[in-house]
Amino acid sequence: MEQIRVALVGAGGIAARHIQALKTFDDVEIVAISNPSVEKAQTLAAQSGPNIRTYADYASLLDKEPLDALYICTPPFEHGKLELMAIERHIPIFIEKPLSADPNTAEEIFEAIQATQVVTAVGYQWRYLDTTELTQSLLANNPAHLVLGYWLDQLPAPYWWAKDELSGGQMVEQTTHVFDLARLLVGEIKRVYSVGRRFGSPSEIDRVATATVEFTNGAIGAFSSTSILPGLYRRGLELFCEGRTIALAYQEVTIDEGSGQTRIEKVQVDPFIRENRDFLDAVAGRENRIRCDYGEALKTHRVTQAVRRSAREKRPIDL
């Protein structure tokens, strides 16, 4: 495979961010972009390079373009049919989180992936931060016993985001990054109990929510989210170990050993370049270093869907 031919479905900010990374690779050719608003696809294509074809629907793209890989950068409620069409054609897929707004669609997609063994990756880019790697090394011999996670932010602009059946709510759509990070660094989650409150306008999703979780290794945690603020206030994970606190944010990690012994390590890598390179190397038949394939991402999706269900049913949910 001399050139890896890729296309993208979706022409929003996350698609543009992936294209920014893809353009750094000499062995990648972006051949097409699809978006329901073809004008938006045309604008992104014009910004991204020459001879990129555009489509208003992904079915036409899949029918007309021979592809080595497909990037799915669509809203949560649009997942399902597209993945199944790509899998049927044995096209490797990179999927942006969350896997779907509901629990069942992702499970159906995973069954198809297992049947075909198509290469997959999911955009949990926090896994590719060098500060996450540093945190993993620190936790190897001194695990976390208490975990606090946050995604405290404003209400995003897209119309679908504030509709529970379209986005899954903030815990599913945004805070999923923090749950995934906790699974990576602490371990699997066995029980969740969540409460949420809907108020103001719009009131179709929980505007504030907190989930208490139990990990299989005995650690406990609390994850909070809100969309009532004027902008991003905090997102990340705080880990409390014997004699040490680790606060992992997207741009840096703060390590506090007590008695004034605090150091801050800034992120030195582009996680989008790293995750895209690993996916495309696997597509090309090279070493598979993908850190989050669909099956791994599904475990996080099951956690956030359990959190959503717990808030709705007002009871603990076991995974």
Short mmCIF file of C-alpha atoms in Angstrom, two decimals:
data_model
loop_
_atom_site.label_atom_id
_atom_site.label_comp_id
_atom_site.label_asym_id
_atom_site.label_seq_id
_atom_site.Cartn_x
_atom_site.Cartn_y
_atom_site.Cartn_z
CA MET A 1 0.00 0.00 0.00
CA GLU A 2 1.91 3.05 -1.26
CA GLN A 3 -0.71 5.65 -0.40
CA ILE A 4 -3.43 5.14 2.20
CA ARG A 5 -6.65 6.49 0.70
CA VAL A 6 -8.91 7.93 3.40
CA ALA A 7 -12.25 9.70 3.47
CA LEU A 8 -14.14 11.47 6.21
CA VAL A 9 -17.84 11.54 7.00
CA GLY A 10 -18.63 14.75 8.86
CA ALA A 11 -17.18 18.19 8.25
CA GLY A 12 -17.18 19.73 11.71
CA GLY A 13 -14.36 20.78 13.99
CA ILE A 14 -13.26 17.27 14.91
CA ALA A 15 -12.99 16.28 11.23
CA ALA A 16 -10.87 19.37 10.60
CA ARG A 17 -8.63 18.42 13.53
CA HIS A 18 -8.07 14.95 12.11
CA ILE A 19 -7.28 16.41 8.70
CA GLN A 20 -4.70 18.67 10.32
CA ALA A 21 -2.96 15.54 11.63
CA LEU A 22 -3.42 13.54 8.42
CA LYS A 23 -1.75 16.25 6.35
CA THR A 24 1.50 15.66 8.25
CA PHE A 25 1.77 12.11 6.82
CA ASP A 26 3.42 11.56 3.43
CA ASP A 27 1.72 8.20 2.92
CA VAL A 28 -1.88 9.45 3.26
CA GLU A 29 -4.20 10.79 0.57
CA ILE A 30 -7.47 12.43 1.60
CA VAL A 31 -9.79 11.61 -1.28
CA ALA A 32 -13.29 12.63 -0.14
CA ILE A 33 -15.43 14.30 2.52
CA SER A 34 -19.15 13.74 3.05
CA ASN A 35 -21.56 15.95 4.97
CA PRO A 36 -25.35 16.48 4.77
CA SER A 37 -24.59 20.15 4.09
CA VAL A 38 -22.40 19.62 1.05
CA GLU A 39 -21.39 23.29 1.17
CA LYS A 40 -19.76 22.64 4.53
CA ALA A 41 -17.93 19.65 3.08
CA GLN A 42 -16.79 21.76 0.14
CA THR A 43 -15.45 24.45 2.46
CA LEU A 44 -13.46 21.93 4.49
CA ALA A 45 -12.20 20.23 1.33
CA ALA A 46 -10.99 23.54 -0.10
CA GLN A 47 -9.09 24.21 3.12
CA SER A 48 -7.59 20.72 3.23
CA GLY A 49 -6.00 20.15 -0.16
CA PRO A 50 -6.51 19.74 -3.89
CA ASN A 51 -8.79 17.25 -5.64
CA ILE A 52 -10.79 16.25 -2.56
CA ARG A 53 -14.23 15.20 -3.74
CA THR A 54 -17.33 16.03 -1.72
CA TYR A 55 -20.64 14.26 -1.20
CA ALA A 56 -23.91 15.13 0.47
CA ASP A 57 -24.48 11.51 1.57
CA TYR A 58 -22.05 8.87 2.75
CA ALA A 59 -23.69 6.06 0.77
CA SER A 60 -22.62 7.71 -2.49
CA LEU A 61 -19.12 8.19 -1.13
CA LEU A 62 -18.82 4.51 -0.19
CA ASP A 63 -20.20 3.41 -3.55
CA LYS A 64 -17.88 5.59 -5.64
CA GLU A 65 -14.61 5.83 -3.71
CA PRO A 66 -12.18 2.92 -3.24
CA LEU A 67 -10.98 3.45 0.32
CA ASP A 68 -8.34 2.07 2.63
CA ALA A 69 -9.82 3.77 5.72
CA LEU A 70 -12.86 5.81 6.74
CA TYR A 71 -13.10 8.44 9.46
CA ILE A 72 -16.55 8.73 11.07
CA CYS A 73 -16.89 12.17 12.65
CA THR A 74 -20.65 12.35 13.07
CA PRO A 75 -22.97 13.28 15.97
CA PRO A 76 -23.88 10.44 18.36
CA PHE A 77 -27.35 9.85 16.96
CA GLU A 78 -25.99 9.32 13.42
CA HIS A 79 -23.91 6.30 14.36
CA GLY A 80 -25.08 2.89 13.24
CA LYS A 81 -25.95 2.47 9.58
CA LEU A 82 -22.73 4.09 8.37
CA GLU A 83 -20.49 1.85 10.47
CA LEU A 84 -22.37 -1.25 9.35
CA MET A 85 -22.05 -0.25 5.67
CA ALA A 86 -18.30 0.30 6.05
CA ILE A 87 -17.81 -2.95 7.96
CA GLU A 88 -19.74 -4.87 5.30
CA ARG A 89 -17.22 -3.52 2.78
CA HIS A 90 -14.32 -4.47 5.13
CA ILE A 91 -13.18 -0.82 5.33
CA PRO A 92 -11.14 0.00 8.47
CA ILE A 93 -12.89 2.70 10.51
CA PHE A 94 -11.77 5.41 12.88
CA ILE A 95 -14.78 6.52 14.94
CA GLU A 96 -15.16 9.59 17.08
CA LYS A 97 -16.68 9.14 20.52
CA PRO A 98 -19.28 8.53 21.77
CA LEU A 99 -20.02 5.30 19.94
CA SER A 100 -23.73 6.14 19.86
CA ALA A 101 -26.33 8.06 21.85
CA ASP A 102 -27.98 4.84 23.02
CA PRO A 103 -26.59 1.54 24.35
CA ASN A 104 -27.88 -0.89 21.72
CA THR A 105 -26.47 0.64 18.52
CA ALA A 106 -22.89 0.28 19.70
CA GLU A 107 -23.46 -3.34 20.69
CA GLU A 108 -24.83 -4.13 17.20
CA ILE A 109 -21.82 -2.50 15.54
CA PHE A 110 -19.44 -4.46 17.75
CA GLU A 111 -21.04 -7.75 16.72
CA ALA A 112 -20.39 -6.86 13.07
CA ILE A 113 -16.78 -5.90 13.86
CA GLN A 114 -16.18 -9.22 15.61
CA ALA A 115 -17.57 -11.10 12.61
CA THR A 116 -15.28 -9.35 10.12
CA GLN A 117 -12.22 -8.49 12.26
CA VAL A 118 -12.00 -5.11 10.51
CA VAL A 119 -9.42 -2.70 11.96
CA THR A 120 -10.99 -0.09 14.24
CA ALA A 121 -9.91 2.82 16.40
CA VAL A 122 -11.88 5.24 18.55
CA GLY A 123 -10.94 8.84 19.32
CA TYR A 124 -10.13 8.73 23.02
CA GLN A 125 -7.07 10.87 22.43
CA TRP A 126 -6.30 11.42 26.13
CA ARG A 127 -4.77 7.92 25.99
CA TYR A 128 -2.07 9.30 23.68
CA LEU A 129 -0.88 12.14 25.93
CA ASP A 130 2.66 11.73 27.20
CA THR A 131 1.40 12.98 30.56
CA THR A 132 -1.01 10.04 30.64
CA GLU A 133 1.94 7.72 30.05
CA LEU A 134 3.81 9.41 32.91
CA THR A 135 0.79 8.96 35.15
CA GLN A 136 0.61 5.26 34.28
CA SER A 137 4.24 4.81 35.35
CA LEU A 138 3.60 6.63 38.63
CA LEU A 139 0.57 4.46 39.39
CA ALA A 140 2.33 1.17 38.61
CA ASN A 141 3.61 0.74 42.18
CA ASN A 142 1.33 3.21 43.97
CA PRO A 143 -2.25 2.85 42.74
CA ALA A 144 -5.06 5.35 43.21
CA HIS A 145 -7.64 4.68 45.91
CA LEU A 146 -9.83 7.75 45.37
CA VAL A 147 -10.67 9.23 41.96
CA LEU A 148 -12.37 12.55 41.16
CA GLY A 149 -13.34 13.34 37.59
CA TYR A 150 -14.71 16.56 36.11
CA TRP A 151 -16.13 18.04 32.94
CA LEU A 152 -17.41 21.49 33.92
CA ASP A 153 -18.24 23.56 30.86
CA GLN A 154 -20.74 25.52 28.82
CA LEU A 155 -23.58 24.22 26.65
CA PRO A 156 -22.20 23.45 23.17
CA ALA A 157 -23.89 25.12 20.21
CA PRO A 158 -25.12 22.18 18.06
CA TYR A 159 -28.91 21.76 18.29
CA TRP A 160 -28.68 18.03 18.95
CA TRP A 161 -26.37 18.35 21.93
CA ALA A 162 -29.11 19.43 24.35
CA LYS A 163 -31.46 16.59 23.34
CA ASP A 164 -30.96 13.44 25.38
CA GLU A 165 -32.07 11.04 22.66
CA LEU A 166 -29.64 12.62 20.16
CA SER A 167 -26.51 13.14 22.28
CA GLY A 168 -27.01 10.82 25.25
CA GLY A 169 -26.39 13.79 27.56
CA GLN A 170 -23.16 15.29 28.84
CA MET A 171 -21.92 12.20 30.69
CA VAL A 172 -22.15 10.19 27.44
CA GLU A 173 -20.98 12.91 25.04
CA GLN A 174 -18.21 14.74 26.94
CA THR A 175 -17.42 13.22 30.31
CA THR A 176 -16.86 9.91 28.51
CA HIS A 177 -13.24 11.06 28.01
CA VAL A 178 -12.75 11.21 31.78
CA PHE A 179 -14.41 7.86 32.40
CA ASP A 180 -12.20 6.31 29.74
CA LEU A 181 -9.11 7.80 31.34
CA ALA A 182 -10.16 6.42 34.72
CA ARG A 183 -10.64 2.95 33.26
CA LEU A 184 -7.17 3.11 31.72
CA LEU A 185 -5.42 4.40 34.84
CA VAL A 186 -7.39 2.83 37.70
CA GLY A 187 -9.24 -0.20 36.35
CA GLU A 188 -12.66 -1.47 35.41
CA ILE A 189 -15.79 -0.03 37.00
CA LYS A 190 -18.28 -2.48 38.51
CA ARG A 191 -21.05 -0.24 39.88
CA VAL A 192 -22.37 3.29 39.30
CA TYR A 193 -24.93 5.44 41.04
CA SER A 194 -25.80 8.71 39.38
CA VAL A 195 -28.04 11.68 40.08
CA GLY A 196 -28.81 14.50 37.67
CA ARG A 197 -30.98 17.58 37.46
CA ARG A 198 -32.74 19.10 34.48
CA PHE A 199 -33.67 22.76 34.72
CA GLY A 200 -33.64 26.00 32.79
CA SER A 201 -33.59 26.12 29.01
CA PRO A 202 -32.99 23.69 27.49
CA SER A 203 -34.06 21.08 30.04
CA GLU A 204 -33.91 17.93 27.89
CA ILE A 205 -30.59 16.81 29.41
CA ASP A 206 -29.18 16.88 32.93
CA ARG A 207 -27.51 20.28 33.30
CA VAL A 208 -25.71 19.06 36.44
CA ALA A 209 -24.90 15.47 37.30
CA THR A 210 -22.66 13.42 39.59
CA ALA A 211 -21.89 9.71 39.47
CA THR A 212 -20.36 7.71 42.30
CA VAL A 213 -18.49 4.65 41.05
CA GLU A 214 -16.89 1.53 42.48
CA PHE A 215 -13.89 0.00 40.74
CA THR A 216 -13.31 -3.74 40.73
CA ASN A 217 -10.01 -3.25 42.59
CA GLY A 218 -11.70 -1.45 45.52
CA ALA A 219 -11.03 2.15 44.53
CA ILE A 220 -13.95 4.56 44.60
CA GLY A 221 -14.63 7.66 42.58
CA ALA A 222 -16.96 10.53 41.81
CA PHE A 223 -17.46 12.11 38.40
CA SER A 224 -19.27 15.43 37.97
CA SER A 225 -20.39 17.32 34.90
CA THR A 226 -22.25 20.52 34.16
CA SER A 227 -23.12 22.61 31.12
CA ILE A 228 -24.35 25.74 32.94
CA LEU A 229 -21.10 27.72 32.87
CA PRO A 230 -20.03 30.52 30.47
CA GLY A 231 -17.04 28.49 29.28
CA LEU A 232 -14.73 25.63 30.09
CA TYR A 233 -13.85 25.70 33.78
CA ARG A 234 -12.29 22.30 34.42
CA ARG A 235 -11.92 18.91 32.76
CA GLY A 236 -9.70 16.13 33.93
CA LEU A 237 -8.99 13.54 36.56
CA GLU A 238 -7.57 13.72 40.07
CA LEU A 239 -5.99 10.58 41.51
CA PHE A 240 -5.28 10.17 45.23
CA CYS A 241 -2.61 7.62 46.14
CA GLU A 242 -0.61 6.84 49.29
CA GLY A 243 1.28 10.11 49.91
CA ARG A 244 0.70 11.45 46.40
CA THR A 245 -1.89 13.36 44.39
CA ILE A 246 -1.90 13.38 40.58
CA ALA A 247 -4.09 15.91 38.74
CA LEU A 248 -4.28 15.12 35.05
CA ALA A 249 -5.66 17.82 32.73
CA TYR A 250 -5.54 17.94 28.95
CA GLN A 251 -2.55 20.30 28.79
CA GLU A 252 -0.56 19.16 31.81
CA VAL A 253 -0.24 16.92 34.84
CA THR A 254 0.41 18.16 38.39
CA ILE A 255 2.13 15.79 40.79
CA ASP A 256 1.99 16.67 44.50
CA GLU A 257 4.12 14.63 46.90
CA GLY A 258 3.25 16.81 49.91
CA SER A 259 5.43 19.17 51.95
CA GLY A 260 5.69 21.57 49.03
CA GLN A 261 7.01 18.96 46.63
CA THR A 262 4.93 19.77 43.56
CA ARG A 263 5.89 19.54 39.91
CA ILE A 264 3.99 20.29 36.72
CA GLU A 265 4.71 18.47 33.48
CA LYS A 266 3.35 20.01 30.28
CA VAL A 267 2.11 17.94 27.35
CA GLN A 268 4.84 17.68 24.72
CA VAL A 269 3.06 15.65 22.02
CA ASP A 270 0.11 16.02 19.63
CA PRO A 271 -2.24 13.16 20.57
CA PHE A 272 -4.12 13.46 17.27
CA ILE A 273 -0.95 12.78 15.30
CA ARG A 274 -0.13 9.82 17.53
CA GLU A 275 -3.57 8.20 17.39
CA ASN A 276 -3.91 8.71 13.64
CA ARG A 277 -0.45 7.32 12.97
CA ASP A 278 -1.13 4.20 15.00
CA PHE A 279 -4.47 3.61 13.26
CA LEU A 280 -3.04 4.07 9.77
CA ASP A 281 -0.03 1.88 10.48
CA ALA A 282 -2.42 -0.91 11.48
CA VAL A 283 -4.46 -0.28 8.33
CA ALA A 284 -1.29 -0.63 6.25
CA GLY A 285 -0.46 -3.97 7.88
CA ARG A 286 2.30 -2.65 10.09
CA GLU A 287 2.51 -3.11 13.86
CA ASN A 288 -0.85 -2.58 15.53
CA ARG A 289 -0.28 -0.07 18.35
CA ILE A 290 -3.88 1.18 18.54
CA ARG A 291 -4.59 2.09 22.16
CA CYS A 292 -8.37 2.09 21.93
CA ASP A 293 -10.16 -0.10 19.42
CA TYR A 294 -13.93 -0.45 19.26
CA GLY A 295 -14.09 -3.24 21.82
CA GLU A 296 -12.10 -1.23 24.34
CA ALA A 297 -14.18 1.89 23.71
CA LEU A 298 -17.36 -0.12 24.15
CA LYS A 299 -16.38 -0.83 27.76
CA THR A 300 -16.31 2.92 28.42
CA HIS A 301 -19.57 3.38 26.53
CA ARG A 302 -21.24 0.78 28.74
CA VAL A 303 -20.12 2.72 31.81
CA THR A 304 -21.52 6.05 30.60
CA GLN A 305 -24.76 4.42 29.50
CA ALA A 306 -25.06 2.86 32.95
CA VAL A 307 -24.51 6.32 34.47
CA ARG A 308 -27.27 7.69 32.24
CA ARG A 309 -29.61 4.84 33.15
CA SER A 310 -28.87 5.19 36.87
CA ALA A 311 -29.86 8.86 36.87
CA ARG A 312 -33.08 8.03 35.02
CA GLU A 313 -34.04 5.05 37.17
CA LYS A 314 -32.73 6.56 40.44
CA ARG A 315 -30.88 3.42 41.52
CA PRO A 316 -27.41 1.87 41.40
CA ILE A 317 -26.50 -0.04 38.23
CA ASP A 318 -24.09 -2.98 38.19
CA LEU A 319 -21.96 -3.57 35.12
#
